[in-house]
Amino acid sequence: MAGYVIDFEPIGRRGTVGADQSILEATRELGVDLVNLCGGAGTCGRCRVQVLDGKVSEIGANEQEHLTKDELDKGWRLACETYPQADCKVHVPPESLTAPQRTQVEGLEVAVEPDPAVVAHPLELSAPDLSDLRADGDRLLEALEQERKVTCTSIDVETLRGLSPRLRSQDWKLRASVREGEIVAIGPPEGRQLGLAVDLGTTKIAGYLLDLEDGRTLSSHGIMNPQIAYGEDLISRLSRAMESREEATRLQQLVVDGLNQMAAVLCEEIEGDREQIVEAVIVGNTAMHHLLLRLAVDQLAMAPYVPSISKSQDVKARDLGLRLAPGAYVHFLPNIAGYVGSDHVSMMLATGLSTAQRVTLALDIGTNTEVCLVSGGELCSVSCASGPAFEGAHIKHGMRAANGAIESVRLEQGKVTYQTIGGATPTGLCGSGILDAVAQLYLAGILNRGGRMDLQPGVQDDGDLREFILVPQEDADGRSAITITQKDVRQVQLAKGAIRTGIQLLLQSKGLAEDDIDEVIIAGAFGTYIDVGSAIAIGMLPHLPLDRFRQVGNAAGRGAILALVSRAKRREAHAMAGKVGYIELASSPDFMNVYTQSMYLGPYRADED
Ligand code: FES
């Protein structure tokens, strides 16, 4: 049967479907839970998807009814009415999914004395009259000086534009939000002062809305990075941005739209307003940082991989296209090196690495994995190109962590047991499931140290491809069997090899062995859900007792919150970034040797041949 490969983003499901199947039918076949209230009759208008690439059937009457011309021009279609006529890449927006993806945004309470960069001052001004003809802005600045002992030298121009009508409508009572001598927002006297902390990841974006006065997290929300449609890893995004200014702008706009929507959702949850957000802190890897700030990326993508800037930046939110309080700033924490960004600094801040007394290894595992080693009071970091395999990409039945994803696997006496997210019928494997599956196959002797799959019960071989059947077709609710293939194992070896190489070269640089490590801190969404025993079994993590490992969740997000709430923490981050050493892995003379050893499954051995 002829068919087309359909790639659903950002859910990360792809597969071949029949040439006569609609996109809706393809979602059913590939386990993407698309909303289809009318069951595919074309009447509910809820199965909206955006065709990013590939040829599809002509626009039908139902689509013209449910979608605007502008939407149709941008590739939006009804999945039930659209038939692929070639391989396609299809974007599935969150509102078209029946079950949301798992993005890690647990409530992050942080114990820090609030000391934000923006301070609110309630004031009541005297109204002008014939004996007092001072300008409104001057009146405000003088009242701040006299009543609050706060010297301000400027009022943000957008804030100033709304000042006079606002003073009169609020009967001269107000709250002035002041940041380093500048009034950045004016609000009603009883209004709240909010802050936004964002961990801008290559794959996921986590946002937190805080009350800046007491430091409480009021709401949190996670979305997939909308840039995924333009490439899953950093290099493909950078390459895209280097093609033209228009492409770079498109990538930036995607993230800005995502952040604006996120801010709206966060505010809606607390019945707040985006104009109450007077300060934001955004952390991310250097590529995400540069793309959002619309900085040149050519020099970042080519050796010797130099960022445009490493030092922290304060930028007006509106200059980026973010819709917060008119005068709000976004503070960007410092980067360390080309591929070690402010998310790493943020993770170090949240985990207290700069004051760690013991030998500590901290990893933030993602599409790019940063690793920091602390020993003798010195910090040194590396960046490992671990790739998107643990996000489910380039894995035959890989998918991101959503309902139905197998998240853990056990293989005992030839019998496979597994657990899916949400207890749903299995539709694929997410990162922790992929890691578990490879570890279990290795421990059962089905994979050898080199990663080769042996022909044993459960393994099928059609001559081209060897694969182990995890879920037979009869248990997959009519979908095809879920397997882990020889190629998948290679992808995992590449990813875990990259991470282990970073760890080994860091240890070597300090003359340490893995047993010298007192504590291993694992940060990040993927790191939260992995089985540490499996990661040790395949040799991704050092062979140490389990009680030396600590899984800390989204530490980068927590660091962003700390830097938002506390100026002291912001200063600490800046000081720390300035003293972190950095090793460029590829330039290390031992790189190829260590990388080759790191690809083997099982404990790391320096003498492997
Ligand atoms: Fe209702 Fe497509 S499923 S319009």
Coordinates of C-alpha atoms and ligand atoms in Angstrom, one line a residue:
M1 CA 0.0 0.0 0.0
A2 CA 1.4 3.4 -1.0
G3 CA 1.5 5.8 1.9
Y4 CA 2.9 9.0 3.2
V5 CA 5.0 9.8 6.3
I6 CA 3.2 12.2 8.5
D7 CA 5.2 14.0 11.2
F8 CA 3.0 15.5 14.0
E9 CA 4.6 18.3 15.9
P10 CA 5.2 19.2 18.7
I11 CA 3.8 15.9 20.0
G12 CA 6.7 14.1 18.3
R13 CA 4.6 11.3 16.6
R14 CA 5.4 10.3 13.1
G15 CA 4.7 7.3 10.9
T16 CA 3.4 6.1 7.6
V17 CA -0.3 6.2 6.8
G18 CA -2.3 5.0 3.8
A19 CA -2.5 7.4 0.8
D20 CA -6.3 7.5 1.2
Q21 CA -6.4 8.5 4.8
S22 CA -7.3 11.9 6.2
I23 CA -5.0 13.7 8.7
L24 CA -7.6 12.8 11.4
E25 CA -7.4 9.2 10.5
A26 CA -3.6 9.5 10.6
T27 CA -3.8 10.9 14.1
R28 CA -5.9 7.9 15.2
E29 CA -3.5 5.5 13.6
L30 CA -0.5 7.1 15.2
G31 CA -2.0 7.7 18.6
V32 CA -2.3 11.5 18.6
D33 CA -5.4 12.3 20.6
L34 CA -7.0 15.0 18.4
V35 CA -10.2 16.6 19.4
N36 CA -13.0 15.5 17.0
L37 CA -16.3 16.3 18.6
C38 CA -18.3 15.6 15.4
G39 CA -16.4 12.4 14.8
G40 CA -14.9 13.7 11.5
A41 CA -18.1 15.0 9.9
G42 CA -16.5 18.4 9.3
T43 CA -19.0 20.2 11.4
C44 CA -17.5 20.9 14.8
G45 CA -14.5 22.8 13.6
R46 CA -12.4 21.5 16.5
C47 CA -9.9 19.3 14.7
R48 CA -7.7 22.3 13.6
V49 CA -4.2 21.6 12.6
Q50 CA -1.6 23.6 10.7
V51 CA 0.1 22.0 7.7
L52 CA 3.7 23.2 7.8
D53 CA 5.2 21.3 5.0
G54 CA 4.0 18.9 2.2
K55 CA 1.1 18.8 -0.3
V56 CA -2.4 18.1 0.8
S57 CA -5.9 18.1 -0.7
E58 CA -7.8 21.2 -1.8
I59 CA -9.6 23.3 0.8
G60 CA -13.2 22.1 1.2
A61 CA -16.4 23.9 2.0
N62 CA -16.5 23.0 5.7
E63 CA -13.0 24.4 6.1
Q64 CA -14.0 27.7 4.5
E65 CA -16.8 27.9 6.9
H66 CA -14.7 27.2 10.0
L67 CA -11.4 28.9 9.2
T68 CA -10.7 32.4 8.2
K69 CA -8.9 33.3 4.9
D70 CA -5.9 34.4 6.9
E71 CA -5.8 31.0 8.7
L72 CA -6.2 29.1 5.5
D73 CA -3.4 31.1 4.0
K74 CA -1.2 30.1 6.9
G75 CA -1.9 26.4 6.4
W76 CA -4.6 25.9 9.0
R77 CA -6.9 23.0 8.1
L78 CA -9.5 20.7 9.5
A79 CA -7.8 17.4 10.0
C80 CA -10.9 15.4 9.1
E81 CA -11.3 17.2 5.7
T82 CA -7.6 17.2 4.7
Y83 CA -5.9 14.4 2.8
P84 CA -2.1 14.3 2.5
Q85 CA -0.8 13.9 -1.1
A86 CA 2.9 13.7 0.0
D87 CA 4.9 13.4 3.2
C88 CA 3.7 16.1 5.5
K89 CA 4.7 18.0 8.7
V90 CA 1.7 18.9 10.7
H91 CA 1.5 21.2 13.7
V92 CA -1.1 20.2 16.4
P93 CA -1.8 23.1 18.7
P94 CA -2.5 22.4 22.4
E95 CA -6.2 23.3 22.0
S96 CA -6.7 20.5 19.5
L97 CA -5.3 17.9 21.8
T98 CA -7.7 16.0 24.1
A99 CA -5.0 15.4 26.6
P100 CA -2.2 17.8 27.3
Q101 CA 1.5 16.9 27.2
R102 CA 3.4 16.6 30.4
T103 CA 5.5 19.7 30.8
Q104 CA 7.2 20.1 34.1
V105 CA 5.8 23.1 35.9
E106 CA 5.3 22.0 39.5
G107 CA 4.6 24.8 41.9
L108 CA 8.0 26.1 42.9
E109 CA 8.1 27.7 46.3
V110 CA 11.4 29.2 47.1
A111 CA 12.7 30.2 50.5
V112 CA 14.2 33.6 49.8
E113 CA 13.5 37.0 51.3
P114 CA 11.7 39.0 48.7
D115 CA 13.8 41.9 47.4
P116 CA 12.7 42.4 43.8
A117 CA 14.2 44.9 41.3
V118 CA 10.8 46.6 41.1
V119 CA 9.2 48.1 44.2
A120 CA 5.7 49.4 44.4
H121 CA 4.9 52.7 46.2
P122 CA 1.3 53.6 47.0
L123 CA 0.7 57.4 46.7
E124 CA -2.0 59.9 46.9
L125 CA -1.2 63.1 44.9
S126 CA -2.8 66.5 45.3
A127 CA -4.8 67.5 42.2
P128 CA -3.6 70.6 40.3
D129 CA -5.4 73.9 40.7
L130 CA -4.7 77.5 39.8
S131 CA -2.2 77.8 42.6
D132 CA -0.4 74.5 41.7
L133 CA 0.2 74.1 38.0
R134 CA 2.9 71.5 38.2
A135 CA 2.9 68.9 35.4
D136 CA 1.4 65.5 36.3
G137 CA 4.7 63.7 35.8
D138 CA 6.6 66.2 37.9
R139 CA 4.0 66.0 40.6
L140 CA 4.4 62.2 40.7
L141 CA 8.2 62.4 40.8
E142 CA 8.2 65.0 43.6
A143 CA 5.7 63.0 45.7
L144 CA 7.9 59.9 45.5
E145 CA 10.8 62.0 46.6
Q146 CA 9.0 63.7 49.5
E147 CA 6.7 61.0 50.7
R148 CA 8.6 57.9 50.0
K149 CA 12.2 59.2 49.9
V150 CA 12.6 57.5 46.5
T151 CA 14.6 59.5 43.9
C152 CA 13.4 58.8 40.4
T153 CA 14.9 60.5 37.4
S154 CA 12.6 59.2 34.6
I155 CA 9.2 57.8 33.8
D156 CA 9.0 55.2 31.1
V157 CA 7.6 56.9 28.0
E158 CA 4.8 54.4 27.4
T159 CA 3.8 54.7 31.1
L160 CA 4.0 58.4 30.8
R161 CA 1.6 58.3 27.8
G162 CA -1.1 56.8 30.0
L163 CA -0.3 58.8 33.1
S164 CA -2.5 61.9 32.9
P165 CA -5.8 60.1 32.1
R166 CA -5.0 57.4 34.7
L167 CA -4.3 59.9 37.5
R168 CA -7.7 61.5 36.9
S169 CA -9.6 58.3 36.5
Q170 CA -8.1 57.0 39.8
D171 CA -8.8 60.2 41.7
W172 CA -5.0 60.9 42.0
K173 CA -4.5 57.6 44.0
L174 CA -2.0 55.2 42.5
R175 CA 0.8 52.7 42.9
A176 CA 4.0 53.6 41.2
S177 CA 6.3 50.7 40.3
V178 CA 9.9 51.9 40.5
R179 CA 13.0 50.1 39.1
E180 CA 16.4 51.7 39.5
G181 CA 15.2 55.3 39.5
E182 CA 12.6 54.7 36.6
I183 CA 8.9 54.5 37.0
V184 CA 8.0 51.5 34.9
A185 CA 4.3 51.1 35.7
I186 CA 1.4 52.9 37.3
G187 CA -1.6 51.0 38.7
P188 CA -4.5 51.3 41.0
P189 CA -3.5 51.7 44.7
E190 CA -4.9 48.3 45.6
G191 CA -3.4 46.5 42.6
R192 CA -1.0 43.6 42.6
Q193 CA 2.5 43.7 41.4
L194 CA 3.3 40.6 39.4
G195 CA 6.5 39.0 38.0
L196 CA 7.0 36.4 35.3
A197 CA 9.8 33.8 35.5
V198 CA 10.4 31.7 32.3
D199 CA 12.6 28.7 31.6
L200 CA 12.8 28.9 27.8
G201 CA 13.9 25.4 26.7
T202 CA 14.6 24.1 23.3
T203 CA 11.6 21.7 23.6
K204 CA 9.5 23.0 26.4
I205 CA 8.8 26.4 28.0
A206 CA 7.8 26.6 31.6
G207 CA 6.4 29.9 33.0
Y208 CA 5.6 31.0 36.6
L209 CA 3.6 34.0 37.7
L210 CA 4.7 35.4 41.1
D211 CA 3.5 38.0 43.5
L212 CA 6.6 40.2 43.7
E213 CA 5.8 41.5 47.1
D214 CA 5.6 38.2 49.0
G215 CA 7.5 36.0 46.5
R216 CA 4.7 33.4 46.2
T217 CA 4.2 31.5 43.0
L218 CA 0.6 32.2 42.0
S219 CA 0.3 30.1 38.9
S220 CA 2.4 28.0 36.6
H221 CA 2.0 26.8 33.0
G222 CA 4.0 24.8 30.5
I223 CA 3.9 24.7 26.7
M224 CA 5.9 23.2 24.0
N225 CA 8.4 25.5 22.3
P226 CA 6.5 26.5 19.1
Q227 CA 9.9 26.7 17.3
I228 CA 10.0 22.8 17.3
A229 CA 8.2 22.9 13.9
Y230 CA 11.4 24.4 12.5
G231 CA 13.8 21.8 14.0
E232 CA 14.1 19.8 17.1
D233 CA 17.6 20.7 18.1
L234 CA 19.6 23.9 18.5
I235 CA 21.6 23.5 15.3
S236 CA 18.6 23.2 13.0
R237 CA 17.1 26.3 14.6
L238 CA 20.3 28.3 14.3
S239 CA 20.7 27.1 10.7
R240 CA 17.2 28.3 10.0
A241 CA 17.8 31.6 11.5
M242 CA 21.0 32.0 9.5
E243 CA 19.1 31.6 6.2
S244 CA 17.6 35.1 6.3
R245 CA 16.5 37.9 8.6
E246 CA 12.9 36.9 7.8
E247 CA 13.5 33.3 9.1
A248 CA 15.2 34.6 12.2
T249 CA 12.2 37.0 12.8
R250 CA 9.8 34.1 12.2
L251 CA 11.5 32.0 14.9
Q252 CA 11.5 34.9 17.3
Q253 CA 7.9 35.7 16.7
L254 CA 6.9 32.1 17.4
V255 CA 8.4 32.2 20.8
V256 CA 7.1 35.7 21.6
D257 CA 3.6 34.5 20.6
G258 CA 4.0 31.5 22.8
L259 CA 5.2 33.6 25.7
N260 CA 2.3 36.1 25.3
Q261 CA -0.2 33.3 25.3
M262 CA 1.5 31.8 28.3
A263 CA 1.4 35.1 30.2
A264 CA -2.3 35.4 29.4
V265 CA -3.1 31.9 30.7
L266 CA -1.1 32.5 33.8
C267 CA -2.9 35.8 34.5
E268 CA -6.3 34.3 33.7
E269 CA -5.8 31.6 36.3
I270 CA -5.6 34.2 39.1
E271 CA -8.0 36.7 37.4
G272 CA -5.1 39.0 36.9
D273 CA -4.0 41.2 34.0
R274 CA -0.8 41.1 31.9
E275 CA -0.3 44.8 32.6
Q276 CA 0.3 43.9 36.2
I277 CA 3.5 42.1 35.3
V278 CA 6.1 44.7 35.9
E279 CA 9.3 42.5 35.6
A280 CA 10.2 39.2 33.9
V281 CA 13.3 37.0 34.1
I282 CA 13.9 34.6 31.2
V283 CA 16.6 31.9 31.3
G284 CA 17.5 29.6 28.4
N285 CA 20.4 28.2 26.5
T286 CA 22.5 30.6 24.5
A287 CA 20.7 29.8 21.2
M288 CA 17.2 30.4 22.7
H289 CA 18.6 33.6 24.3
H290 CA 20.0 34.9 21.1
L291 CA 17.0 34.0 19.0
L292 CA 14.6 35.8 21.4
L293 CA 16.8 38.8 21.6
R294 CA 17.2 38.7 17.8
L295 CA 21.0 38.7 18.1
A296 CA 23.2 37.5 15.3
V297 CA 23.7 33.7 15.6
D298 CA 26.2 33.0 12.8
Q299 CA 29.2 33.2 15.2
L300 CA 27.4 31.0 17.7
A301 CA 26.9 28.2 15.2
M302 CA 30.5 28.1 13.9
A303 CA 33.7 27.4 15.7
P304 CA 34.9 28.7 18.0
Y305 CA 31.2 29.2 19.0
V306 CA 31.2 32.7 20.5
P307 CA 28.1 34.3 21.9
S308 CA 27.1 37.9 21.0
I309 CA 27.1 38.6 24.7
S310 CA 27.5 36.6 27.9
K311 CA 26.8 39.3 30.5
S312 CA 23.3 39.8 31.8
Q313 CA 20.9 42.1 29.9
D314 CA 17.9 44.3 30.8
V315 CA 15.6 44.8 27.8
K316 CA 12.2 46.5 27.6
A317 CA 9.6 43.7 27.2
R318 CA 7.8 45.7 24.5
D319 CA 11.0 45.8 22.4
L320 CA 10.8 42.0 22.2
G321 CA 7.1 42.1 21.4
L322 CA 6.1 40.9 24.8
R323 CA 2.8 42.3 26.1
L324 CA 3.4 43.0 29.8
A325 CA 3.2 46.3 31.7
P326 CA 4.1 49.0 29.2
G327 CA 7.4 49.8 30.9
A328 CA 8.3 46.3 32.2
Y329 CA 11.8 45.0 31.7
V330 CA 13.0 41.5 31.0
H331 CA 16.1 40.5 32.8
F332 CA 18.3 37.9 31.1
L333 CA 20.7 36.1 33.4
P334 CA 24.3 35.8 32.1
N335 CA 25.4 33.0 29.8
I336 CA 28.7 31.2 30.3
A337 CA 29.8 30.1 26.9
G338 CA 28.6 29.3 23.4
Y339 CA 26.5 26.4 24.5
V340 CA 26.3 26.9 28.2
G341 CA 23.5 29.4 28.7
S342 CA 21.7 31.2 31.5
D343 CA 19.5 28.1 32.2
H344 CA 22.6 26.4 33.4
V345 CA 23.5 29.4 35.6
S346 CA 19.9 29.4 36.9
M347 CA 20.1 25.7 37.7
M348 CA 23.4 26.3 39.6
L349 CA 21.8 29.1 41.5
A350 CA 18.8 27.0 42.5
T351 CA 20.8 24.0 43.6
G352 CA 23.3 26.1 45.6
L353 CA 26.3 24.7 43.6
S354 CA 28.5 27.7 44.2
T355 CA 28.6 26.9 47.9
A356 CA 28.8 23.1 47.6
Q357 CA 31.6 21.8 49.8
R358 CA 31.6 18.2 48.5
V359 CA 32.5 16.9 45.1
T360 CA 29.2 17.5 43.3
L361 CA 28.1 16.7 39.7
A362 CA 25.0 18.5 38.4
L363 CA 23.3 17.7 35.1
D364 CA 20.4 19.3 33.3
I365 CA 19.4 16.7 30.8
G366 CA 17.7 17.9 27.6
T367 CA 18.2 18.2 23.9
N368 CA 21.4 19.8 25.0
T369 CA 22.8 18.6 28.3
E370 CA 24.9 20.8 30.5
V371 CA 27.0 19.3 33.2
C372 CA 28.8 21.1 36.0
L373 CA 31.4 19.6 38.3
V374 CA 32.2 21.2 41.6
S375 CA 35.3 20.2 43.5
G376 CA 37.6 22.1 45.8
G377 CA 35.3 25.2 45.5
E378 CA 35.9 25.4 41.8
L379 CA 33.1 25.1 39.2
C380 CA 33.6 23.8 35.7
S381 CA 31.0 23.1 33.1
V382 CA 30.6 21.4 29.7
S383 CA 27.8 21.2 27.2
C384 CA 26.9 17.9 25.5
A385 CA 25.0 17.6 22.3
S386 CA 22.7 14.8 23.6
G387 CA 20.1 15.4 20.9
P388 CA 16.4 14.9 21.0
A389 CA 16.3 11.0 21.3
F390 CA 15.1 11.3 24.9
E391 CA 12.3 13.6 23.6
G392 CA 11.2 10.7 21.5
A393 CA 12.6 12.0 18.2
H394 CA 14.4 9.7 15.8
I395 CA 13.0 6.7 17.7
K396 CA 10.6 4.5 15.7
H397 CA 7.9 4.6 18.3
G398 CA 9.1 7.6 20.2
M399 CA 6.8 10.3 21.4
R400 CA 6.9 13.1 23.9
A401 CA 5.6 12.6 27.4
A402 CA 1.8 12.7 26.8
N403 CA -1.1 10.4 27.6
G404 CA -0.4 6.9 26.4
A405 CA 3.4 7.2 26.3
I406 CA 5.1 4.2 27.9
E407 CA 7.1 5.8 30.7
S408 CA 8.6 2.8 32.4
V409 CA 9.4 -0.7 31.2
R410 CA 10.4 -3.9 33.1
L411 CA 11.5 -7.2 31.5
E412 CA 11.5 -10.2 33.8
Q413 CA 11.9 -13.8 32.7
G414 CA 11.0 -12.8 29.2
K415 CA 7.8 -11.0 30.2
V416 CA 7.5 -7.3 29.5
T417 CA 5.5 -5.1 31.8
Y418 CA 5.1 -1.3 31.4
Q419 CA 3.4 1.7 32.7
T420 CA 1.8 4.5 30.5
I421 CA 1.2 8.1 31.3
G422 CA -2.4 8.5 32.4
G423 CA -2.8 4.7 32.4
A424 CA -3.9 5.0 28.8
T425 CA -3.6 2.4 26.0
P426 CA 0.1 2.5 24.9
T427 CA 0.8 4.6 21.8
G428 CA 4.6 5.0 22.0
L429 CA 7.6 5.5 24.2
C430 CA 8.6 8.7 25.9
G431 CA 12.2 9.4 27.0
S432 CA 12.1 7.6 30.4
G433 CA 10.5 4.6 28.7
I434 CA 13.1 4.5 25.9
L435 CA 15.9 4.6 28.5
D436 CA 14.2 1.9 30.6
A437 CA 13.7 -0.3 27.5
V438 CA 17.3 -0.2 26.5
A439 CA 18.5 -0.8 30.1
Q440 CA 16.2 -3.8 30.5
L441 CA 17.2 -5.3 27.1
Y442 CA 20.9 -4.9 28.1
L443 CA 20.4 -6.4 31.6
A444 CA 18.5 -9.3 30.1
G445 CA 21.4 -10.0 27.7
I446 CA 19.4 -9.2 24.6
L447 CA 21.7 -6.2 23.9
N448 CA 25.5 -6.7 24.2
R449 CA 27.9 -4.0 25.4
G450 CA 28.3 -2.7 21.9
G451 CA 24.5 -2.3 21.7
R452 CA 23.9 -5.2 19.2
M453 CA 20.6 -6.9 19.5
D454 CA 20.7 -10.7 19.7
L455 CA 18.1 -12.9 18.0
Q456 CA 16.3 -14.1 21.1
P457 CA 12.6 -14.7 21.9
G458 CA 10.8 -11.4 21.5
V459 CA 13.2 -10.1 18.8
Q460 CA 12.0 -10.1 15.2
D461 CA 14.3 -9.7 12.3
D462 CA 13.0 -9.0 8.8
G463 CA 16.5 -8.9 7.3
D464 CA 16.7 -5.1 7.3
L465 CA 15.7 -4.3 10.8
R466 CA 15.9 -6.1 14.1
E467 CA 13.5 -5.0 16.8
F468 CA 12.2 -6.1 20.2
I469 CA 8.5 -6.2 20.6
L470 CA 7.4 -4.4 23.7
V471 CA 3.7 -4.2 23.0
P472 CA 2.3 -6.7 20.5
Q473 CA -0.3 -5.5 18.0
E474 CA -3.2 -7.2 19.8
D475 CA -2.5 -5.1 22.9
A476 CA -2.1 -1.8 21.0
D477 CA -5.8 -1.2 20.4
G478 CA -5.6 -1.9 16.8
R479 CA -2.5 0.1 16.1
S480 CA 0.8 -1.4 15.1
A481 CA 3.0 -3.2 17.6
I482 CA 5.3 -0.9 19.7
T483 CA 8.9 -2.0 19.4
I484 CA 12.4 -0.9 20.2
T485 CA 14.6 -1.2 17.2
Q486 CA 18.4 -1.7 16.7
K487 CA 18.4 1.8 15.2
D488 CA 16.7 3.2 18.3
V489 CA 19.3 1.6 20.5
R490 CA 22.0 3.4 18.4
Q491 CA 20.2 6.7 19.0
V492 CA 20.2 6.1 22.7
Q493 CA 23.9 5.2 22.6
L494 CA 24.7 8.4 20.8
A495 CA 22.7 10.5 23.4
K496 CA 24.0 8.7 26.5
G497 CA 27.5 8.6 25.0
A498 CA 27.5 12.4 24.6
I499 CA 26.4 12.9 28.2
R500 CA 28.9 10.4 29.6
T501 CA 31.7 12.0 27.6
G502 CA 31.0 15.3 29.3
I503 CA 31.1 13.7 32.7
Q504 CA 34.3 11.8 32.1
L505 CA 36.2 14.7 30.6
L506 CA 35.1 16.9 33.5
L507 CA 36.4 14.2 36.0
Q508 CA 39.6 13.8 34.1
S509 CA 40.2 17.6 34.1
K510 CA 40.2 17.5 37.9
G511 CA 42.0 14.2 38.2
L512 CA 39.0 12.6 39.8
A513 CA 37.4 9.1 39.4
E514 CA 33.6 8.5 39.4
D515 CA 33.7 7.1 42.9
D516 CA 35.1 10.5 44.1
I517 CA 31.7 12.1 43.4
D518 CA 29.8 12.6 46.6
E519 CA 26.5 13.8 45.1
V520 CA 24.9 13.8 41.6
I521 CA 22.1 16.3 41.1
I522 CA 19.8 15.6 38.2
A523 CA 17.7 18.6 37.0
G524 CA 15.2 19.1 34.2
A525 CA 11.9 17.5 33.2
F526 CA 13.4 14.4 31.7
G527 CA 15.8 13.9 34.7
T528 CA 12.8 14.0 37.0
Y529 CA 11.1 11.0 35.4
I530 CA 14.0 8.8 34.6
D531 CA 14.8 5.7 36.6
V532 CA 18.3 6.4 37.9
G533 CA 19.0 2.7 38.1
S534 CA 18.4 2.4 34.3
A535 CA 20.6 5.4 33.6
I536 CA 23.4 3.8 35.6
A537 CA 22.8 0.4 34.0
I538 CA 23.5 1.7 30.5
G539 CA 26.4 3.8 31.7
M540 CA 24.9 7.2 31.1
L541 CA 25.4 8.1 34.8
P542 CA 28.3 7.1 37.0
H543 CA 28.1 3.7 38.7
L544 CA 27.4 5.0 42.3
P545 CA 25.0 4.0 45.1
L546 CA 21.5 5.4 44.5
D547 CA 21.6 7.5 47.6
R548 CA 24.2 9.7 46.0
F549 CA 21.7 10.9 43.4
R550 CA 19.2 13.7 43.8
Q551 CA 16.4 14.5 41.3
V552 CA 15.5 18.1 41.7
G553 CA 12.9 18.8 39.0
N554 CA 13.0 22.1 37.0
A555 CA 15.9 23.8 38.8
A556 CA 16.4 26.2 36.0
G557 CA 12.8 27.4 36.5
R558 CA 13.4 27.7 40.2
G559 CA 16.6 29.7 39.6
A560 CA 14.6 32.1 37.3
I561 CA 12.1 32.6 40.2
L562 CA 14.9 33.3 42.6
A563 CA 16.4 35.9 40.3
L564 CA 13.0 37.5 39.8
V565 CA 12.2 37.8 43.5
S566 CA 15.6 38.6 44.9
R567 CA 18.2 41.1 43.7
A568 CA 20.7 39.4 46.0
K569 CA 20.2 36.1 44.1
R570 CA 20.5 38.0 40.9
R571 CA 23.9 39.3 42.0
E572 CA 24.9 35.8 43.2
A573 CA 24.1 34.4 39.7
H574 CA 26.2 37.1 38.1
A575 CA 29.1 36.5 40.4
M576 CA 28.9 32.7 39.9
A577 CA 28.7 32.9 36.1
G578 CA 31.9 34.9 36.2
K579 CA 33.9 32.2 37.9
V580 CA 32.6 29.0 36.2
G581 CA 35.3 27.3 34.1
Y582 CA 34.3 25.9 30.7
I583 CA 35.7 23.0 28.7
E584 CA 34.9 22.9 25.0
L585 CA 34.5 19.1 24.6
A586 CA 35.3 18.7 21.0
S587 CA 38.6 20.5 21.4
S588 CA 39.7 18.1 24.2
P589 CA 42.5 15.9 22.9
D590 CA 40.9 12.9 24.6
F591 CA 37.4 13.6 23.2
M592 CA 37.2 10.9 20.5
N593 CA 38.7 8.2 22.7
V594 CA 36.3 9.0 25.6
Y595 CA 33.3 9.3 23.3
T596 CA 34.0 5.9 21.8
Q597 CA 34.2 4.3 25.3
S598 CA 31.1 6.2 26.4
M599 CA 29.0 4.6 23.6
Y600 CA 29.3 1.2 25.2
L601 CA 26.4 0.0 27.4
G602 CA 27.2 -0.8 31.0
P603 CA 29.7 0.7 33.3
Y604 CA 32.3 3.1 31.8
R605 CA 35.6 1.5 31.2
A606 CA 38.6 3.4 30.1
D607 CA 40.2 0.3 28.6
E608 CA 37.4 -0.8 26.3
D609 CA 38.5 -1.9 22.9
Ligands
FES1 FE1 -15.2 17.9 13.7 FE2 -13.2 17.7 12.0 S1 -13.7 16.4 13.7 S2 -14.7 19.2 12.1

